[in-house]
Short mmCIF file of N, CA and C in Angstrom, two decimals:
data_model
loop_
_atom_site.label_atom_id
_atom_site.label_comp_id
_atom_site.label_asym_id
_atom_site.label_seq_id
_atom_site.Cartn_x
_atom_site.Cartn_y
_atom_site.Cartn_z
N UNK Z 1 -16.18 11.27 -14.35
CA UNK Z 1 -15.86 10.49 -13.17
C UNK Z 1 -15.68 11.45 -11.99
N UNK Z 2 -16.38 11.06 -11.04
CA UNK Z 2 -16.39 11.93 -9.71
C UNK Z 2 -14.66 11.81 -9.25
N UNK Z 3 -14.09 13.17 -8.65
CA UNK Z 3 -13.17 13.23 -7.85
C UNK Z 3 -12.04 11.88 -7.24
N UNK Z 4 -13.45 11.51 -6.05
CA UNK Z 4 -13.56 10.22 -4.68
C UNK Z 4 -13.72 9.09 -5.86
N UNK Z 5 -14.14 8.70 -6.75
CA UNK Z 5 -13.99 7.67 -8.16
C UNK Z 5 -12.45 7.70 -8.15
N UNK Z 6 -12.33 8.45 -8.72
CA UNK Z 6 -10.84 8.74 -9.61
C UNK Z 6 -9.96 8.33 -8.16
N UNK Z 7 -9.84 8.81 -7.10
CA UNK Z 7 -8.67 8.34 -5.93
C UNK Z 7 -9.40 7.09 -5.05
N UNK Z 8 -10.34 6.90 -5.45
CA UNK Z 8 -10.28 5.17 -4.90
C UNK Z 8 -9.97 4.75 -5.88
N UNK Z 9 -9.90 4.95 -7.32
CA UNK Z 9 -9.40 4.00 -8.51
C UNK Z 9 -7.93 4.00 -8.23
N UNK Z 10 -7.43 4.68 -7.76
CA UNK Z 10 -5.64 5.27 -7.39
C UNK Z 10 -5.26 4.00 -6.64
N UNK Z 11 -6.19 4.77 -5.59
CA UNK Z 11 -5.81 3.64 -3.88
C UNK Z 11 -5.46 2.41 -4.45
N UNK Z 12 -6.72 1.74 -5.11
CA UNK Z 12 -6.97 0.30 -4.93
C UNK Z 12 -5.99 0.00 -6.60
N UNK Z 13 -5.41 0.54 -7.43
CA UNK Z 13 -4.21 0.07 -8.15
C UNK Z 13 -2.49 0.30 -7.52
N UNK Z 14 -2.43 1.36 -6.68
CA UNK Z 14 -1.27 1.09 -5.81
C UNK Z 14 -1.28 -0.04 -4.80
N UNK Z 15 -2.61 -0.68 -3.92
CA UNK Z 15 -2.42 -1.60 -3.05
C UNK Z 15 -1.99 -2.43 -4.11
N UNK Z 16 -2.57 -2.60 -5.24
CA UNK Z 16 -2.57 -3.98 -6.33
C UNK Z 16 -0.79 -4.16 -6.24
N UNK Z 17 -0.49 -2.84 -6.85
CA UNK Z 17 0.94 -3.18 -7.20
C UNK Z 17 2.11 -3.14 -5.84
N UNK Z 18 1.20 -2.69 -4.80
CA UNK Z 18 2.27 -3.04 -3.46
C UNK Z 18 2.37 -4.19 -2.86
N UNK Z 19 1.04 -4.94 -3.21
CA UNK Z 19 0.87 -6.41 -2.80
C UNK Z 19 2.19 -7.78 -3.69
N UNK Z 20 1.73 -7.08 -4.96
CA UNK Z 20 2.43 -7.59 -6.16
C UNK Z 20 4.43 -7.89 -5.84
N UNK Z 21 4.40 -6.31 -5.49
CA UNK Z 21 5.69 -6.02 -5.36
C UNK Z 21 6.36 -6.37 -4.08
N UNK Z 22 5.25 -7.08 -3.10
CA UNK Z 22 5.89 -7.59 -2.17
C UNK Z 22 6.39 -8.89 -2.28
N UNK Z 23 5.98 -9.52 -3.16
CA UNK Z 23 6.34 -11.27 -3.49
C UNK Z 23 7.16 -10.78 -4.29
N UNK Z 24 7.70 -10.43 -4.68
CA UNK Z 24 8.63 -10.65 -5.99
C UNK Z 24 9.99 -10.94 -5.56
N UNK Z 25 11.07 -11.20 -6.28
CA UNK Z 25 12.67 -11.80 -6.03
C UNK Z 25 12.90 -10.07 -5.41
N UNK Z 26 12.49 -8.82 -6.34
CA UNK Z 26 13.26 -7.38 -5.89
C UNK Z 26 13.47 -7.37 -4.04
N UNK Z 27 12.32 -7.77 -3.54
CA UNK Z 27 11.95 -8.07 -2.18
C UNK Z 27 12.41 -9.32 -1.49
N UNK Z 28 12.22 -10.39 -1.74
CA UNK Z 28 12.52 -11.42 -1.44
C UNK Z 28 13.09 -12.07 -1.93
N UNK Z 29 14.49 -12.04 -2.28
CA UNK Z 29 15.52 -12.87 -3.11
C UNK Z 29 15.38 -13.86 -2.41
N UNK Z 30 15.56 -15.11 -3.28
CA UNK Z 30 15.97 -16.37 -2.78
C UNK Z 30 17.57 -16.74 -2.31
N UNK Z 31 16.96 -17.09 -1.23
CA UNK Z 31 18.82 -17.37 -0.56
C UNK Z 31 19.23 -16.12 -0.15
N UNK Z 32 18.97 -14.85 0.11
CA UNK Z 32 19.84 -13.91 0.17
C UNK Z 32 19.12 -12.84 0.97
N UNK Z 33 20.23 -12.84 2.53
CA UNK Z 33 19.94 -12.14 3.19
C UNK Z 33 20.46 -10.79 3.41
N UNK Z 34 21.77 -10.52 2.91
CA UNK Z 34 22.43 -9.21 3.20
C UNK Z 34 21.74 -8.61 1.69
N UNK Z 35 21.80 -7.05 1.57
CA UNK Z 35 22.44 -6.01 2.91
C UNK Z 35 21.75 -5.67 4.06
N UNK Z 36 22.15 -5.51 5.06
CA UNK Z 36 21.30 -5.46 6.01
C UNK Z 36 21.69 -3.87 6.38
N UNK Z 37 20.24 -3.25 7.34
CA UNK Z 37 20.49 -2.21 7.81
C UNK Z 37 20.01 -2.00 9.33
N UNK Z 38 20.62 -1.58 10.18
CA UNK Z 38 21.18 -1.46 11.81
C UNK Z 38 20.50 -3.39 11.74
N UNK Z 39 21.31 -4.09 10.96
CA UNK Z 39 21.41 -5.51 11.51
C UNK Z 39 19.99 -6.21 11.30
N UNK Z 40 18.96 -5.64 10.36
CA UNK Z 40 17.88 -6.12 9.94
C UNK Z 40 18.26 -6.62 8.48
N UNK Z 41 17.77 -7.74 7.89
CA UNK Z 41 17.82 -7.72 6.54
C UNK Z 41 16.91 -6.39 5.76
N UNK Z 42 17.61 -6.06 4.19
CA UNK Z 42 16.65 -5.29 3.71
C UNK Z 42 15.42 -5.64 3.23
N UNK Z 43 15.00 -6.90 2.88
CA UNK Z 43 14.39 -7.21 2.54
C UNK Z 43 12.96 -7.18 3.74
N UNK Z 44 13.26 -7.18 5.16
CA UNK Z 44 12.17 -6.95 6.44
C UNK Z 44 11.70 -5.54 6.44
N UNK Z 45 13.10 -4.94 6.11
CA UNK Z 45 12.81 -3.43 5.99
C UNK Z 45 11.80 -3.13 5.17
N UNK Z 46 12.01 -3.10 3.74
CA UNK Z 46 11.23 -3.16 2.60
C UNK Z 46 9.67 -3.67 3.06
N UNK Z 47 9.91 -5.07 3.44
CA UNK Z 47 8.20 -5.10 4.26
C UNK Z 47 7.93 -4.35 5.42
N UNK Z 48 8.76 -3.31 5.95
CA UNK Z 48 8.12 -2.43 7.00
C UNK Z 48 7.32 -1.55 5.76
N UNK Z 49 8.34 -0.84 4.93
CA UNK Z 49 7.83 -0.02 4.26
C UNK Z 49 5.89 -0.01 3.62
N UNK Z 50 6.49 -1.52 2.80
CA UNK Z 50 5.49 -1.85 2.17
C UNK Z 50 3.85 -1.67 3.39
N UNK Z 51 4.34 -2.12 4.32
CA UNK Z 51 2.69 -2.46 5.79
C UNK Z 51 2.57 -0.86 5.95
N UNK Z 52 3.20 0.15 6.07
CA UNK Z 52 3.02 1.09 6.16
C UNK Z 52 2.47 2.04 5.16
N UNK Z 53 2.86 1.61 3.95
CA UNK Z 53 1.98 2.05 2.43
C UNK Z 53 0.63 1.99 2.17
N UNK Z 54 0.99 0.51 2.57
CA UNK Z 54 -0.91 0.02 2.60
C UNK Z 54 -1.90 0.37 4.25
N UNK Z 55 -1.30 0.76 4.70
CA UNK Z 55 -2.09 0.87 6.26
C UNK Z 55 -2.38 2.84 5.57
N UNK Z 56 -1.27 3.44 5.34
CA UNK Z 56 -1.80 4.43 4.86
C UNK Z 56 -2.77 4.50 3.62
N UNK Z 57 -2.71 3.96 2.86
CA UNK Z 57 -3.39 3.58 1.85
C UNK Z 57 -4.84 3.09 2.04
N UNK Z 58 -5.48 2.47 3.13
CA UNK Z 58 -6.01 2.21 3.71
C UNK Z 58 -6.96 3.12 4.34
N UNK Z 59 -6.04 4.13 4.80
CA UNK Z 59 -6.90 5.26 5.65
C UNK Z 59 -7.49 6.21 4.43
N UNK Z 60 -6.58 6.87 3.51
CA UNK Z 60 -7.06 7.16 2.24
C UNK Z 60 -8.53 7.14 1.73
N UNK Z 61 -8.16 5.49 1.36
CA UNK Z 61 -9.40 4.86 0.82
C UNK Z 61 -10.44 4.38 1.83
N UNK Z 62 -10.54 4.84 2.99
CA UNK Z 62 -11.76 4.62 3.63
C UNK Z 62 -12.65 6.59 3.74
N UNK Z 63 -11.06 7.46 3.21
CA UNK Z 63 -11.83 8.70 3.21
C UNK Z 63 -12.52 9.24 1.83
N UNK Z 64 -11.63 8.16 1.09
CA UNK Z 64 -12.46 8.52 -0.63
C UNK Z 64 -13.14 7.80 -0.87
N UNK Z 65 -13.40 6.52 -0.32
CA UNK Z 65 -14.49 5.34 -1.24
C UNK Z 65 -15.90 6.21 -1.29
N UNK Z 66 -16.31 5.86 -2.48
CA UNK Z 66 -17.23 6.34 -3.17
C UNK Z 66 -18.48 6.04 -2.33
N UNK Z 67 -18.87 5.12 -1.68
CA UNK Z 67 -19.64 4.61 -0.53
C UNK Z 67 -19.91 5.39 0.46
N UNK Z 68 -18.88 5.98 0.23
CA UNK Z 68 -18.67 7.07 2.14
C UNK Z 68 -19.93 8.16 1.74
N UNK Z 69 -20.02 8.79 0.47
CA UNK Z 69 -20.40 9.71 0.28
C UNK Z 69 -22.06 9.49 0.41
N UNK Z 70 -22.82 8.34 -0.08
CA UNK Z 70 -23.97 7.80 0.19
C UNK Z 70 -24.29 7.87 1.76
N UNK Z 71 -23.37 7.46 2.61
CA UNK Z 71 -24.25 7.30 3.88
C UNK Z 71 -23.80 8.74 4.37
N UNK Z 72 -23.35 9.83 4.00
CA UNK Z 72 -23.44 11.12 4.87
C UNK Z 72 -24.66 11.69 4.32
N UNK Z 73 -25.15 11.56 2.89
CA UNK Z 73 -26.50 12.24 2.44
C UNK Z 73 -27.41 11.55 3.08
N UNK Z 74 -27.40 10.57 3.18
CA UNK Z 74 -28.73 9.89 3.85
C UNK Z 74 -28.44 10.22 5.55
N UNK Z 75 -27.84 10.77 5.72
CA UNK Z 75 -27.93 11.02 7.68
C UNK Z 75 -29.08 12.48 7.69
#
């Protein structure tokens, strides 16, 4: 398995499980807004985190997809 294989296989099972892990009760308890931090729930926080995982995650996998490597040989 090429390198750029192996870390887009990475990328695209961490988005899986950050997507996953954003619905869940750990994140989004039902009914329950505290603890909060500087007056945000944690649970908004946690989705800052999470948009920022995948936006990086994102950039990653647009520098490893296996695809990328096809259209620089053909230029």
């Amino acid at each position: 398995m090429k390198r750029s294989k192996k870390y887009w296989t990475i990328c695209v099972i961490l988005v899986a499980v950050l997507i996953v892990l954003g619905y869940t009760p750990i994140v989004i308890p039902e009914g329950v807004y505290k603890p909060m931090i500087l007056g945000i729930p944690y649970s908004l926080w946690f989705s800052f985190i999470i948009t920022v995982a995948l936006v990086t995650l994102t950039y990653i996998g647009s520098k490893v997809h296996p695809g990328a490597d096809e259209k620089e040989e053909a230029s």
